[in-house]
Coordinates of C-alpha atoms in Angstrom, one line a residue:
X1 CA -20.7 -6.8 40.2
X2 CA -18.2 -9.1 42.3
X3 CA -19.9 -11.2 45.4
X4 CA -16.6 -10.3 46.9
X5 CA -14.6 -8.1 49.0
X6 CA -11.3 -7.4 48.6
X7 CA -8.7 -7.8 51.8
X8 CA -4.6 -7.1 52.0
X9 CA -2.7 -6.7 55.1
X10 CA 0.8 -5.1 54.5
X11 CA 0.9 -5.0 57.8
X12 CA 2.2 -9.0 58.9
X13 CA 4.6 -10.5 61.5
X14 CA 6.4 -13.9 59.9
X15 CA 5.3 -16.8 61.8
X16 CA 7.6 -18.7 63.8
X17 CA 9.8 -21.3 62.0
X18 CA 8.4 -20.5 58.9
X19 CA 10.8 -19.2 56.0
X20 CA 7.7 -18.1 53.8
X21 CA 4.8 -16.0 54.8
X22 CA 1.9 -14.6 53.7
X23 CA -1.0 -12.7 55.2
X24 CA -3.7 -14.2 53.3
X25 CA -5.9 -16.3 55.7
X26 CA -7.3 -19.0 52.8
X27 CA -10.0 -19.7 54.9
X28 CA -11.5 -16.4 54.6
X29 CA -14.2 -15.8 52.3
X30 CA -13.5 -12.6 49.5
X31 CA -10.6 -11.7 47.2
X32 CA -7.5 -11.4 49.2
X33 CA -4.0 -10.1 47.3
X34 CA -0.6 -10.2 49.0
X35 CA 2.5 -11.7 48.3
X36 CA 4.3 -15.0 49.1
X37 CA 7.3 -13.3 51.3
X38 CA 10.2 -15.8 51.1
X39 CA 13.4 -14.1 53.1
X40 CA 17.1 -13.1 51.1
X41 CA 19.8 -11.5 52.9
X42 CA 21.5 -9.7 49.9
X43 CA 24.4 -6.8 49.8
X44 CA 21.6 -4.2 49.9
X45 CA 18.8 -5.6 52.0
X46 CA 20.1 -7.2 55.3
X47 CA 16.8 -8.8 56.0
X48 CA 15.0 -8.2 52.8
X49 CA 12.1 -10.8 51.5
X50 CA 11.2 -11.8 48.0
X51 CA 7.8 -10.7 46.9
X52 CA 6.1 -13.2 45.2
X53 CA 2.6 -11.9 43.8
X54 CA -0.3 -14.3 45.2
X55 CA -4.2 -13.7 45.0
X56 CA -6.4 -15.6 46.2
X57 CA -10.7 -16.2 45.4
X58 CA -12.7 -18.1 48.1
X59 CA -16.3 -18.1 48.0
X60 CA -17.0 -19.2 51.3
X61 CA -19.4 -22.3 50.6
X62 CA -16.4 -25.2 50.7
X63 CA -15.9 -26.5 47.3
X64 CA -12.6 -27.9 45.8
X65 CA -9.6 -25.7 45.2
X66 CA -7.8 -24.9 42.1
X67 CA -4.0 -24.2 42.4
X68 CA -2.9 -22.2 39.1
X69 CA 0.7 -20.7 38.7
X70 CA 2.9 -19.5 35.7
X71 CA 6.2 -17.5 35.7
X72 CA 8.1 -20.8 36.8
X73 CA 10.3 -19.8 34.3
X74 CA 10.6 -16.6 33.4
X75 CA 11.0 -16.0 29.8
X76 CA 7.5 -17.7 29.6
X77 CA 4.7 -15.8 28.6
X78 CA 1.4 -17.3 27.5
X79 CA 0.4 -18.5 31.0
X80 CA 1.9 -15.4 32.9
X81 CA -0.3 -12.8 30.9
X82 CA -3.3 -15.8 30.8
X83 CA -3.3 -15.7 34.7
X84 CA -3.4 -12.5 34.8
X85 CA -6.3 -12.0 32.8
X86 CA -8.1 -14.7 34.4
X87 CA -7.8 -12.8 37.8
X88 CA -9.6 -9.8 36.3
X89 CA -11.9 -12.2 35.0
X90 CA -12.6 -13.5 38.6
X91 CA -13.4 -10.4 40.2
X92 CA -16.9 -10.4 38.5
X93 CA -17.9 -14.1 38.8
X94 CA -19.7 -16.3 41.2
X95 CA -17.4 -19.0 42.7
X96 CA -18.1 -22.3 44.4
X97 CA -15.2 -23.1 45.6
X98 CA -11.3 -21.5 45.8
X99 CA -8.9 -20.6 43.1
X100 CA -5.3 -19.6 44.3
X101 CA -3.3 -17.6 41.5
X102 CA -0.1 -17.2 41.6
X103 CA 0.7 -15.5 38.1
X104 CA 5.1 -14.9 38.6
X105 CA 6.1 -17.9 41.0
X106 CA 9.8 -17.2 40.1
X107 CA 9.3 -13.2 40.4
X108 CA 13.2 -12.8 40.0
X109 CA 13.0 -14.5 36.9
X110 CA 10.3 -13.0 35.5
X111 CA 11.4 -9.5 36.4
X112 CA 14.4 -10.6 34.9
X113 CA 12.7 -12.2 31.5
X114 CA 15.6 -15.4 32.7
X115 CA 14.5 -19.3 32.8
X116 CA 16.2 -19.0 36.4
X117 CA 16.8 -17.0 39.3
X118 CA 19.3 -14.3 38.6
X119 CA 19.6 -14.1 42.6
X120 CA 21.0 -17.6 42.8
X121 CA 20.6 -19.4 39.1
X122 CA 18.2 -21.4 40.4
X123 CA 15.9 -23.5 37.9
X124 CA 12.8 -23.4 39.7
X125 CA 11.4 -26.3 38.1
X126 CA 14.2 -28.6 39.1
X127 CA 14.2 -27.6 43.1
X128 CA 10.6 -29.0 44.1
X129 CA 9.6 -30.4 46.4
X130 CA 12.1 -27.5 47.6
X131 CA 14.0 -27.0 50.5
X132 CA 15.1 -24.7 53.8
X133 CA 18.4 -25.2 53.4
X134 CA 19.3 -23.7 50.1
X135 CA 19.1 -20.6 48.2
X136 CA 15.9 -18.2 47.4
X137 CA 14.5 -20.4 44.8
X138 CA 14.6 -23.7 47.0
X139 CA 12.5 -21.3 49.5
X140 CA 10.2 -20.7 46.9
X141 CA 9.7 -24.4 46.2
X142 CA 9.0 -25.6 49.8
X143 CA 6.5 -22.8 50.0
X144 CA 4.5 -24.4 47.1
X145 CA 4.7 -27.9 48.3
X146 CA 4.2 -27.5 52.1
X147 CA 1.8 -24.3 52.4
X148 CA -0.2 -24.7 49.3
X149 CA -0.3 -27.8 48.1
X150 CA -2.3 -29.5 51.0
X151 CA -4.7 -26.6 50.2
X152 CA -5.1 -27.6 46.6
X153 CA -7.7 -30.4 44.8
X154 CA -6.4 -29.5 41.4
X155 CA -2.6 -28.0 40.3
X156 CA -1.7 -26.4 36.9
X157 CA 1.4 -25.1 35.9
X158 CA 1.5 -22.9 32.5
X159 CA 4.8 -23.2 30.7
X160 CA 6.2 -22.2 27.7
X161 CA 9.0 -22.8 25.5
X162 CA 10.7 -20.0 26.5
X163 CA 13.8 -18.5 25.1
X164 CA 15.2 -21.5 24.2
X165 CA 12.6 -23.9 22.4
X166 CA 9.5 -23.9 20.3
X167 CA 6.9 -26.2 21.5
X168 CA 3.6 -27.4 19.9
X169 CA 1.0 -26.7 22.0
X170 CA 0.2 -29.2 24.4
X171 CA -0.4 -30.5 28.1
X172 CA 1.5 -32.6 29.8
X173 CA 1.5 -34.5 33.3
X174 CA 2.7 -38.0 35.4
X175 CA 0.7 -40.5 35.1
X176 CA -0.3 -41.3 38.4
X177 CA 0.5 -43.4 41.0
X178 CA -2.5 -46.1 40.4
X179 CA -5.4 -46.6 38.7
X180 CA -7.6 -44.0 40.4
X181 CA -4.9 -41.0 40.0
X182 CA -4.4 -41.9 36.5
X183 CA -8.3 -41.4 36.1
X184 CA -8.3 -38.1 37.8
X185 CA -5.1 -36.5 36.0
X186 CA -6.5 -37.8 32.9
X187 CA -9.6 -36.2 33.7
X188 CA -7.9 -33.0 33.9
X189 CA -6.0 -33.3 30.7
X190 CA -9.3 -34.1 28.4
X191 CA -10.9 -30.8 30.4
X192 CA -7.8 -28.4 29.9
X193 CA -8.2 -29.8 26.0
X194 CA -5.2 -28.9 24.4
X195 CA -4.1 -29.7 21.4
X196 CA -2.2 -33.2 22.3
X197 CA -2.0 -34.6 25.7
X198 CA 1.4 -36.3 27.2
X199 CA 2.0 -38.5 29.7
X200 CA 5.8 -38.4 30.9
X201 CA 8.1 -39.9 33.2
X202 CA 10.1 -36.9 33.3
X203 CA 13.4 -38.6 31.8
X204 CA 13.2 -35.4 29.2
X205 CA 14.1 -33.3 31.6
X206 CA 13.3 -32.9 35.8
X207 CA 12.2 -36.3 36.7
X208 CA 10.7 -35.7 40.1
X209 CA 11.6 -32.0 40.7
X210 CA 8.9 -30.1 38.6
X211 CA 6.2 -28.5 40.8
X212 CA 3.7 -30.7 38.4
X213 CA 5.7 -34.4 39.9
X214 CA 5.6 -33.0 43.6
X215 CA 2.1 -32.5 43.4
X216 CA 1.6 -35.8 41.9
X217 CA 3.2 -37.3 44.7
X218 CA 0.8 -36.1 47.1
X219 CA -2.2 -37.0 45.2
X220 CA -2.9 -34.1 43.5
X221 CA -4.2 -34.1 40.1
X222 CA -1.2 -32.2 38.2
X223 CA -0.6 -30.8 35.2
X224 CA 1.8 -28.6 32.9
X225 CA 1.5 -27.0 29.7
X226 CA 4.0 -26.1 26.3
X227 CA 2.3 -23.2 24.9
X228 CA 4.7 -21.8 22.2
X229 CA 8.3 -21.0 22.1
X230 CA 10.5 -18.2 21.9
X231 CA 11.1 -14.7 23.9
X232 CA 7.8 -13.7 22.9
X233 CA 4.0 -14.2 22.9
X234 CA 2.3 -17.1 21.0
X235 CA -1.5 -15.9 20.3
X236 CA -2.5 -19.6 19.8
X237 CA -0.5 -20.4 22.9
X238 CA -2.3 -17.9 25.1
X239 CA -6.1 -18.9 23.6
X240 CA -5.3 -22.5 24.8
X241 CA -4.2 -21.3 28.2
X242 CA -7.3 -19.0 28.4
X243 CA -9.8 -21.3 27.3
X244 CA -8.4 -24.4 29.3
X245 CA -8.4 -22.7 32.4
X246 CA -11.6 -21.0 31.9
X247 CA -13.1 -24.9 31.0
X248 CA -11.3 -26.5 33.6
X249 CA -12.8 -24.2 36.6
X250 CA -16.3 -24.9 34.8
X251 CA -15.8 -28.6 35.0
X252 CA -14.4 -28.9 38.6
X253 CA -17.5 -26.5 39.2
X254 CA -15.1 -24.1 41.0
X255 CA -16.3 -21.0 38.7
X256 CA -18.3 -20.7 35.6
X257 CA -17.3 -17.7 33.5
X258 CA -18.9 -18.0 30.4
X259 CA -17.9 -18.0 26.8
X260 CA -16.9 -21.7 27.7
X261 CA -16.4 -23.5 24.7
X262 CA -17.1 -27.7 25.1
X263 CA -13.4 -29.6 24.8
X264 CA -12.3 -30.2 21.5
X265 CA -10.6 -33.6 20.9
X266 CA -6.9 -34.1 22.4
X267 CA -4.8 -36.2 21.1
X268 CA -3.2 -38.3 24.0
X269 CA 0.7 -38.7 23.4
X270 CA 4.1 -40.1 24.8
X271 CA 7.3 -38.7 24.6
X272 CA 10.2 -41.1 22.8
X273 CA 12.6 -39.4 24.9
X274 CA 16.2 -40.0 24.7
X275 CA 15.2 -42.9 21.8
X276 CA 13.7 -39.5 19.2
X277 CA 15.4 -36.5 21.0
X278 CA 18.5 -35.2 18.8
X279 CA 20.9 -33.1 20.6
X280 CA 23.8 -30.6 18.8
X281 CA 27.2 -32.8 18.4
X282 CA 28.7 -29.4 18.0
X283 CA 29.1 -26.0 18.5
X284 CA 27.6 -23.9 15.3
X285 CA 24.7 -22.7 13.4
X286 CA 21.6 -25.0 13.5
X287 CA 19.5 -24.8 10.3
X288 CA 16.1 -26.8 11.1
X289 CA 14.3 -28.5 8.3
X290 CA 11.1 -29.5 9.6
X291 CA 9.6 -27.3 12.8
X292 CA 7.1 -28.6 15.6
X293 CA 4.2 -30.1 14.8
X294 CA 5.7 -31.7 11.8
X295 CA 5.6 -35.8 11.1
X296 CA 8.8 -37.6 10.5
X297 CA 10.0 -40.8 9.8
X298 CA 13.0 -42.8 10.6
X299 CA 16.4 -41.8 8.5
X300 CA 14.3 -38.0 7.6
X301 CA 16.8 -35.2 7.7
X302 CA 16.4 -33.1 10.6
X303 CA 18.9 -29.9 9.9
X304 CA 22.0 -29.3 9.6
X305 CA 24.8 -27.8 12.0
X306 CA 27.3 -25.2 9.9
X307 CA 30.7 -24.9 12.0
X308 CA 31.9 -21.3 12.8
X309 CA 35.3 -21.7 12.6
X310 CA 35.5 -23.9 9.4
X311 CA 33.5 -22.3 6.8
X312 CA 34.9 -24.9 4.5
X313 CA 34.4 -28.1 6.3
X314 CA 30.4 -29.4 5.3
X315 CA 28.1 -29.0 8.1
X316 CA 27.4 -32.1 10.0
X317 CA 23.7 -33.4 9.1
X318 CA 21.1 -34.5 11.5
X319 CA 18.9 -37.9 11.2
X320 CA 15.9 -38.9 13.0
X321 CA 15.9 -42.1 14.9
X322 CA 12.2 -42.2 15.1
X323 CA 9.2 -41.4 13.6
X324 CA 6.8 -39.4 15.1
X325 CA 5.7 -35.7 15.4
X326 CA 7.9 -33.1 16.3
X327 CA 7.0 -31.8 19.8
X328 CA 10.0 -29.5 20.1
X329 CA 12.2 -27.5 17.7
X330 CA 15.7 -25.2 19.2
X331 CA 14.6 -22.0 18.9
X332 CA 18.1 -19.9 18.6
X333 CA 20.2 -20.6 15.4
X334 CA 23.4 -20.7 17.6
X335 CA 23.9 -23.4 19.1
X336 CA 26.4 -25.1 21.2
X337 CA 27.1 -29.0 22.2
X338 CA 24.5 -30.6 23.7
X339 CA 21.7 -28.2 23.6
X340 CA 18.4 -30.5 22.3
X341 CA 17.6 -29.6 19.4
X342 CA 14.4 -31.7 18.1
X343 CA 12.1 -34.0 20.6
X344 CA 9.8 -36.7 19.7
X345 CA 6.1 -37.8 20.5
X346 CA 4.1 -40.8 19.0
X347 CA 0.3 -41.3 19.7
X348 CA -0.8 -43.3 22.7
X349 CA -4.4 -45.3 22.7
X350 CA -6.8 -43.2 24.9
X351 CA -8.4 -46.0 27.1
X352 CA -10.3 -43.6 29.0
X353 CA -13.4 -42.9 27.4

């Protein structure tokens, strides 16, 4: 049986100077489910809010607070469904501390199965630490880092490949700003346990605007996850997401809910970037010959692009530059100029034991 009781107040008067709202007091103790309400003046609403779904799981007894969100992008699926599960799983289990879910963060998106906001194209993950002054998505953004955030002792962010990439499964964050955060974020990523673990300056894409580099910036343990590719639902994807959030509250003693397996061994990574990413030199049909996960050395054929409008012209063919293992693959055949193609990782030395 849940310890809790369940609370929601559609009944609530936007604070002053606020642009987002919410009627969840995250002091109380209980389950509480509302939305984030972050305000849109549109065609057919005048004074309409975006609802974004938020639940939140206090026990009452002080403890630290985990942050969780998915649906950053929305044509990612392994952590939307994994959140959601998890907040079923919640309902029946003894906390110690807080756990704040937010399981569609960019709920346009995700209605819409887009990467970004089909109310204003915004790219979510490219807006933090957000703002007042731009659209719906910027909104959303400032929410994150202003209201939750300072609530938060640990922030993870589940991501996918989405429509547009493959990924092998893995967790990423920033390093840290010194010593002391690196320990804690690396903490983090040996307790979520995926697969490989990569530490990233962001050059790849994002640099300081993901949600997971604005809440390193405040000194909050951060990190992000590439859990399968493609408009669809990776079962191995969505058992890493499951079983890392499920470990991580266990090991942050926030929650305990059983059927915990101990970490298996993550393999701690860097991206080469730029230096091993390979990006389309044309429009045309991308034909991959290797796929993530894959090692590959230096002057390896990558794939071939077959132009469209020359069926007689030979395709152009596609080197790597590095060696490494294949984090990323394009996952549409069609392809256009500049879309990546193939990313790069190499193995890091773990100096944390």
């Amino acid at each position: 049986m849940s310890t809790f009781e369940t609370h929601s107040n559609p009944a609530v008067v936007p604070p002053a100077r606020k642009p987002g709202w919410t009627s969840i007091d995250f002091e109380a103790p209980g389950i509480q489910s509302d939305f984030a309400r972050v305000p849109y003046s549109s065609d057919s609403s005048a004074y309409g809010w975006i609802p974004v779904p938020m639940i939140c799981f206090n026990s009452g007894r002080g403890g630290p607070t985990a942050l969780l969100t998915a649906g950053t992008h929305g044509d990612e699926y392994e952590g939307q469904i994994a959140l959601r599960k998890l907040v079923c799983e919640l309902k029946n289990c003894e906390l110690r501390g807080r756990v704040i879910i937010l399981p569609a963060l960019n709920q346009p998106a995700v209605k819409a199965g887009r990467r970004n906001s089909p109310l204003d194209g915004g790219n979510l993950n490219r807006l933090f630490p957000g703002s007042l002054h731009g659209g719906p998505t910027a909104v959303i953004a400032h929410f994150v880092a202003n209201e939750l955030f300072p609530l938060a002792d640990v922030v993870i962010d589940l991501h996918s490949g989405g429509t547009s990439l493959d990924y092998t499964p893995m967790a990423l964050a920033y390093p840290g700003r010194d010593a002391s955060e690196e320990e804690s974020i690396r903490r983090l990523l040996k307790s979520f346990a995926a697969p490989y673990s990569a530490t990233t300056g962001g050059s790849g894409g994002g640099n300081g605007t993901t949600l997971y580099a604005a809440a390193e910036q405040q000194g909050i343990p951060a990190i992000t996850t590439e859990l399968g590719g493609g408009p669809t639902l990776s079962k191995i994807g969505l058992a890493i997401a499951e079983t890392g959030l499920r470990r991580v509250l266990r090991d942050y003693e926030i929650a305990n809910l059983g059927n915990v397996f101990e970490a298996p061994h993550t393999s701690f990574m860097r991206f080469l970037d730029r230096d091993g990413d390979i990006y389309a030199p044309r429009d045309g049909l991308f034909e991959p010959f290797v796929k993530a996960g894959d090692k590959v050395t230096i002057g390896q054929k990558a794939g071939k692009i077959h132009r469209l409008d020359d069926a007689l012209t030979p395709p152009v063919e596609l080197t790597f530059e590095g060696s490494g293992i294949v984090a990323f693959t394009r996952f549409p055949t069609l392809t256009a100029t500049g879309d990546a193609l193939f990313g790069l990782m190499i193995e890091q030395e773990d100096h944390n034991p």
